[in-house]
Structure formats: structure tokens, C-alpha cells
Short mmCIF file of C-alpha atoms and ligand atoms in Angstrom, two decimals:
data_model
loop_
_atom_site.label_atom_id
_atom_site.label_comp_id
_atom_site.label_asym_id
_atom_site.label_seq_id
_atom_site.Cartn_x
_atom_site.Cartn_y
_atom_site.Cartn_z
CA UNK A 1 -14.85 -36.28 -0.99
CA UNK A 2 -17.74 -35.35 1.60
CA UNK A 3 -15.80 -34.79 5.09
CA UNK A 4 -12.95 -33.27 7.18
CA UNK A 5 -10.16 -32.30 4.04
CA UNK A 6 -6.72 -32.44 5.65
CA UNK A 7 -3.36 -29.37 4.52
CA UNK A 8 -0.55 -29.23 6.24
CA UNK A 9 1.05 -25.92 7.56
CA UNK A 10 4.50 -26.42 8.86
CA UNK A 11 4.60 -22.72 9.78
CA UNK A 12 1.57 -22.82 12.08
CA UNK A 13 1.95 -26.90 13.28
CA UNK A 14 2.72 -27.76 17.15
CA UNK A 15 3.61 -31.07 16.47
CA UNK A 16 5.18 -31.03 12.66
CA UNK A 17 3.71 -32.14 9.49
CA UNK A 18 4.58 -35.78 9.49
CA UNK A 19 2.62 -35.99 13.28
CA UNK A 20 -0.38 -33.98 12.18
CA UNK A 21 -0.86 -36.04 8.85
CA UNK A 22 -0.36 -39.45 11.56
CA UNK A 23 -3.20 -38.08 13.00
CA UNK A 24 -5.21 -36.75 10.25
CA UNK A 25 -5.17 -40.12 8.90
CA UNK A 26 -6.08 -41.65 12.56
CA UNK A 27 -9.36 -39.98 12.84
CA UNK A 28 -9.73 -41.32 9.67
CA UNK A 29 -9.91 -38.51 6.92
CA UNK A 30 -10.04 -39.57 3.41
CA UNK A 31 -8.08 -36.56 1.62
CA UNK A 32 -4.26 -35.20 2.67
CA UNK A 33 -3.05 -31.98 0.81
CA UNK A 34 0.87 -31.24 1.51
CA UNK A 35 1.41 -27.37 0.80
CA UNK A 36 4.62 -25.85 2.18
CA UNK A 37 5.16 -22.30 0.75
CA UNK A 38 8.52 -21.78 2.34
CA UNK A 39 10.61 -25.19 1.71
CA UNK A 40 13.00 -26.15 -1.23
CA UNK A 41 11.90 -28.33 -3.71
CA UNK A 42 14.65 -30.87 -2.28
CA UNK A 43 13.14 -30.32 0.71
CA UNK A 44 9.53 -30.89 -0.18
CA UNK A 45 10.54 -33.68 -2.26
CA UNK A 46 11.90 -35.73 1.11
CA UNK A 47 8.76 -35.02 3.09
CA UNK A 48 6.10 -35.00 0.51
CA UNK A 49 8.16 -38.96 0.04
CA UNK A 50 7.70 -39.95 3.75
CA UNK A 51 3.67 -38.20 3.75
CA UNK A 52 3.11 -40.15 0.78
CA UNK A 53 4.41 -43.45 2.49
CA UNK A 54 2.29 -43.09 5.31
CA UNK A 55 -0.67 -41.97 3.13
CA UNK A 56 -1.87 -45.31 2.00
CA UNK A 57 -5.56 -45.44 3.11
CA UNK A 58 -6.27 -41.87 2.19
CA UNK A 59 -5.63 -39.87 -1.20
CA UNK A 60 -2.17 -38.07 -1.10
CA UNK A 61 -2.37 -34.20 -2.89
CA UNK A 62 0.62 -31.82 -3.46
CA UNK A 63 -0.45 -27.93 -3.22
CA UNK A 64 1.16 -26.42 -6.09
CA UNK A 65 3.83 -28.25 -7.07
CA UNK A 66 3.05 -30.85 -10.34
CA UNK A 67 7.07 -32.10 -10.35
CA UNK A 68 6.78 -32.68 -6.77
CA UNK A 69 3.63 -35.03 -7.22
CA UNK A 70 4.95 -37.17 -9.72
CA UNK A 71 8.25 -36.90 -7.74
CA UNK A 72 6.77 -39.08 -5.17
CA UNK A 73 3.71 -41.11 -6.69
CA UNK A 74 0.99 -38.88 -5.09
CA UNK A 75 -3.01 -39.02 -6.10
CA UNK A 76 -3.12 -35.53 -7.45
CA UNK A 77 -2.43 -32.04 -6.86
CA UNK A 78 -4.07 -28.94 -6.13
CA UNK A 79 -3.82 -25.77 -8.07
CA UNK A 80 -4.65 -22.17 -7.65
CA UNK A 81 -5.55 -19.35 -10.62
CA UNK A 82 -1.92 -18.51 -10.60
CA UNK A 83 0.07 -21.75 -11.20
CA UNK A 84 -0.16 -24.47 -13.76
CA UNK A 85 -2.73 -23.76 -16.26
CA UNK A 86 -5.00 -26.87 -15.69
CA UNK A 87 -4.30 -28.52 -19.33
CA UNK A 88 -0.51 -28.51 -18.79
CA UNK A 89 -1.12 -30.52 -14.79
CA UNK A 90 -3.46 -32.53 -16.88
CA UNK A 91 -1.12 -33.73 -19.51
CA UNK A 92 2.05 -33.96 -17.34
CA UNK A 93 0.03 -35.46 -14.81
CA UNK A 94 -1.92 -38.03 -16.96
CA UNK A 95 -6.02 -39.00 -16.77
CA UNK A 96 -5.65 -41.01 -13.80
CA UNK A 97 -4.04 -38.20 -11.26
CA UNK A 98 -6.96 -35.64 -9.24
CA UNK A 99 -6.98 -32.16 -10.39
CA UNK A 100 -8.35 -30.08 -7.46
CA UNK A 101 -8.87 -26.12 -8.90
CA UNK A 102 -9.13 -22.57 -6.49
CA UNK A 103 -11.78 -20.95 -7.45
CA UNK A 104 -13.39 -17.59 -6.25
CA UNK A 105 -16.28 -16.71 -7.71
CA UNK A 106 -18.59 -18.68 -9.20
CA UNK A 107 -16.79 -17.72 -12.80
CA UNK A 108 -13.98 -19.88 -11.63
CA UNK A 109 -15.99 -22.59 -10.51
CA UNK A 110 -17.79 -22.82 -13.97
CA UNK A 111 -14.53 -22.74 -15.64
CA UNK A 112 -13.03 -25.40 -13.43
CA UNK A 113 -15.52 -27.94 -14.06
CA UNK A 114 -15.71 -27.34 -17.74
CA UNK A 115 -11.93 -28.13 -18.20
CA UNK A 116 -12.09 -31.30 -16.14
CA UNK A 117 -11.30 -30.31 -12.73
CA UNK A 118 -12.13 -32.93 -10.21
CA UNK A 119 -13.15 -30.72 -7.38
CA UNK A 120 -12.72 -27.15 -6.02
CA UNK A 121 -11.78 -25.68 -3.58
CA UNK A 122 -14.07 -22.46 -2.81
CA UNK A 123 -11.69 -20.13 -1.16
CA UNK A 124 -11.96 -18.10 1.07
CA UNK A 125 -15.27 -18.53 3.26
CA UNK A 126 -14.21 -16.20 5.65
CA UNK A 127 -11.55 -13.96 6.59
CA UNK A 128 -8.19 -15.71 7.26
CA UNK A 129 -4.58 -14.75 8.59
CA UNK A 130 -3.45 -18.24 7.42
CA UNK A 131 -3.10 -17.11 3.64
CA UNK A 132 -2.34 -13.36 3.28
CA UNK A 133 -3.60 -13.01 -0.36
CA UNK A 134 -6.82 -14.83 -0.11
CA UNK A 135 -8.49 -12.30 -1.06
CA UNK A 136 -12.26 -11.17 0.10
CA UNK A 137 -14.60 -14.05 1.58
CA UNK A 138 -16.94 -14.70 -0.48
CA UNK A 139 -19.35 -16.56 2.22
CA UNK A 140 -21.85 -19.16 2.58
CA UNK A 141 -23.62 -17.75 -0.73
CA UNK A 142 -20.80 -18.23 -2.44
CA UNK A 143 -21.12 -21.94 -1.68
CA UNK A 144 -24.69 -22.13 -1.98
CA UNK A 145 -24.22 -20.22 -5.76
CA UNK A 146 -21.53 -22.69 -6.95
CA UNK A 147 -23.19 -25.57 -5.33
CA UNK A 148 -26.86 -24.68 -7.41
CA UNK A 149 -24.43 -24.62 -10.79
CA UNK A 150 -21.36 -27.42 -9.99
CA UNK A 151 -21.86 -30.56 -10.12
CA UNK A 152 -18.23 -31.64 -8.85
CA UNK A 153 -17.26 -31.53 -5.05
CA UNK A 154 -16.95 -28.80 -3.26
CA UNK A 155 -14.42 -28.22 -0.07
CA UNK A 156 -14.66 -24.97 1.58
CA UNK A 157 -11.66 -23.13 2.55
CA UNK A 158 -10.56 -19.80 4.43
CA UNK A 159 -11.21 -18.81 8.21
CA UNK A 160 -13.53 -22.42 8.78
CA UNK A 161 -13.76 -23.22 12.39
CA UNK A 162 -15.83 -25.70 14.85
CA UNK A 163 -18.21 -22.33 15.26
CA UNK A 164 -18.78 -21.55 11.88
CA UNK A 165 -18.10 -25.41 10.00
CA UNK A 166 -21.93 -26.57 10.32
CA UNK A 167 -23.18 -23.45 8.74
CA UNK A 168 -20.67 -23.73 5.87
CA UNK A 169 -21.85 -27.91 5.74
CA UNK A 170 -25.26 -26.68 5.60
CA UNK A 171 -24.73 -24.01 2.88
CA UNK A 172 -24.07 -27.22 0.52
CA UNK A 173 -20.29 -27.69 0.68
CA UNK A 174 -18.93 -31.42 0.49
CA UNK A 175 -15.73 -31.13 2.40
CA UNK A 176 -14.38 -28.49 4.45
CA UNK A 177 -10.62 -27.52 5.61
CA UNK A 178 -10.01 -26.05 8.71
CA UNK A 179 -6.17 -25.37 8.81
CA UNK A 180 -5.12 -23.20 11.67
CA UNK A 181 -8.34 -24.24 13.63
CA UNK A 182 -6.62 -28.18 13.78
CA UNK A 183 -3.05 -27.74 13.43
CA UNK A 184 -2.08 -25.15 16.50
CA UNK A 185 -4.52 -27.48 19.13
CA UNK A 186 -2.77 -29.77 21.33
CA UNK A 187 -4.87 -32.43 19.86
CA UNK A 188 -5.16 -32.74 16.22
CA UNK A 189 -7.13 -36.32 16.11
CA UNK A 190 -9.82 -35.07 18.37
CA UNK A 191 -10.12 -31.67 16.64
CA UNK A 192 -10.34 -33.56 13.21
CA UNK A 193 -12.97 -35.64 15.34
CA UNK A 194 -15.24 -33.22 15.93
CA UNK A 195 -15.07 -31.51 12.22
CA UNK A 196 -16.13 -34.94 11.14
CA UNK A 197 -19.21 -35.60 13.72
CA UNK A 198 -20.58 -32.23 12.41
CA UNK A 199 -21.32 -34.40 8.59
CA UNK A 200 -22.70 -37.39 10.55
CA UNK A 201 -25.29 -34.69 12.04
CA UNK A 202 -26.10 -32.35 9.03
N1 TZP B 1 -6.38 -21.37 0.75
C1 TZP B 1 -7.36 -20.51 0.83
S1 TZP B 1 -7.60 -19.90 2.37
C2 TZP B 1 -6.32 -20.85 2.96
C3 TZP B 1 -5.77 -21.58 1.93
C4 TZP B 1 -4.65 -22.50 2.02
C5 TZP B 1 -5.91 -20.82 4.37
C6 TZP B 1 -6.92 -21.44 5.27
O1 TZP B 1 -6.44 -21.45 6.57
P1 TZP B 1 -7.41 -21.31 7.82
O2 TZP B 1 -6.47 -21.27 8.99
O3 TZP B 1 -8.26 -22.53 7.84
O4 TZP B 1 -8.20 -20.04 7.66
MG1 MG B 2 -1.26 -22.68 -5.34
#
């Protein structure tokens, strides 16, 4: 799970989810979250179906929603403290399906791993406008404490741009998401692009 980790945000996209995730999966990134916080489950049931078609060469994740994943076949989902407790994903979901967890603190991220999550995502970094309950940043030590502890990946969420993503790569994590920093430029490929060249230089 090192590199660029893709999520789609219809509410902040230029070009719509289904282009963004065509070009997510151009510049070749290996994971692609769908999270919609506004649509109708029929709703995210039709697009999560077309992502998931197009999604064959990287792993397909629903944010949130466990009936949506198994709705269309995807990889896995990804969950936050407030939805499905991680043993009821697990056993509607099966061994097979990725469990990605939230986590905070480093609390979280000990709990996470001890039920079985298969990564985390440490959120958030920084301060964000994309998700209005985030919550406080917790940093680059909060990556570098969960890294020392965890021995599952880590992807770095929350206010992560092309200023700030080497630091946050350097502080330990595996993967990071940039959302509004890809999704409102003109050109999502090459802004993926250069997320990615900052791995092949750390
Ligand atoms: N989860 C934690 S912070 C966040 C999510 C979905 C939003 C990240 O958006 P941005 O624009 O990369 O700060
Ligand atoms: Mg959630």
C-alpha cells in the first residue's frame, strides 16, 4: 500500500468521479476509495458499480458503506470510529475483503491492528476544510508515534498537499491521500504524478 491513495469527492471534483478515478488509475495508483457523503444508497450503488468496473488493476474500497461493497464486488471498505464496529464489517464482509480503520491517536491505531485491521488511515495530518469534523491534526508525530508501534500500513490523511506530502512520507507514513489538493486541479493524472515521484525520491 506504499504510494499516492486515491478518494473521490464528488462535491469538490472538476471533472466528476468516474473521470478522476480514469485518471487515478492512469497514473497508475494501486488503491481507489469511493466515499460520497451526500448520495442515496441507490445512487451510490450505480456508481460505486461502474468505479468498480473500471477498477480492475487497482483495489476498489467503499468509505463507509459495508452493503454498498458487497453490493458491487469491491476489495474492501473503509471505516471510521463511528460506523460499523470492525467485527460486524469483518463477518459480513468475510476474511478475504480489506478492512481499512480511522484512527486518531495512537490508542486507535493500537486497537485497529489488534482486531485485524488491514491498514489505517491516520487522520487528520493537518488542518482540513474537506471534512468538517476531523477533528485536531495530530501531525507528523502522530505518524512517526503510530509508525514506532504499528506494524500495518499507514496512509496519511487531512490537509496533505505537494508542499507538505514529503515531510509527511518522511515522518514514516506508507501511503498518503491528498483529496482536495488532486481533485479541484485541471489535471488530476499529473497531480497524482507528482504525489507519486515524491516515494520514488524519499
Ligand atoms: N478523512 C480525514 S480528513 C479527510 C478525510 C476524508 C479529508 C481530506 O481532504 P483533504 O482535502 O486532503 O484535506
Ligand atoms: Mg466513515
Amino acid at each position: 500500500m506504499r504510494g499516492y491513495y486515491f478518494i473521490t469527492d464528488a462535491a469538490l471534483s472538476r471533472a466528476g468521479n468516474l473521470s478522476d478515478v480514469h485518471s487515478a488509475l492512469a497514473a497508475g495508483v494501486a488503491v481507489v476509495q469511493y466515499r460520497d457523503k451526500r448520495a442515496a444508497g441507490r445512487e451510490m450503488l450505480a456508481e460505486a458499480g461502474r468505479l468498480r468496473e473500471i477498477c480492475r488493476d487497482a483495489l476498489f474500497l467503499v468509505n463507509d458503506r459495508v452493503d454498498i461493497a458487497l453490493g458491487v464486488e469491491a476489495d474492501g471498505v473503509h471505516l471510521g470510529q463511528n460506523d460499523l464496529p470492525y467485527e460486524t464489517a469483518r463477518r459480513l464482509l468475510g476474511e478475504r475483503k480489506i478492512i481499512g480503520l480511522t484512527v486518531h491517536n495512537l490508542a486507535e491505531a493500537l486497537e485497529a491492528q489488534s482486531l485485524g485491521a488491514d491498514y489505517l488511515g491516520v487522520s487528520p495530518i493537518f488542518t482540513t476544510g474537506t471534512k468538517k469534523d476531523a477533528g485536531p491534526p495530530g501531525g507528523l508525530s502522530l505518524i512517526r508515534e503510530i509508525k514506532r508501534q504499528v506494524s500495518i500500513p499507514v496512509i496519511a490523511i487531512g490537509g496533505i498537499n505537494l508542499q507538505n506530502a514529503a515531510a509527511v512520507i518522511q515522518a514514516g507514513a506508507d501511503g498518503v491521500c491528498a483529496i482536495s489538493a488532486v481533485v479541484t486541479s485541471p489535471d488530476v493524472r499529473a497531480e497524482i504524478a507528482k504525489f507519486q515521484a515524491l516515494f520514488r525520491d524519499i
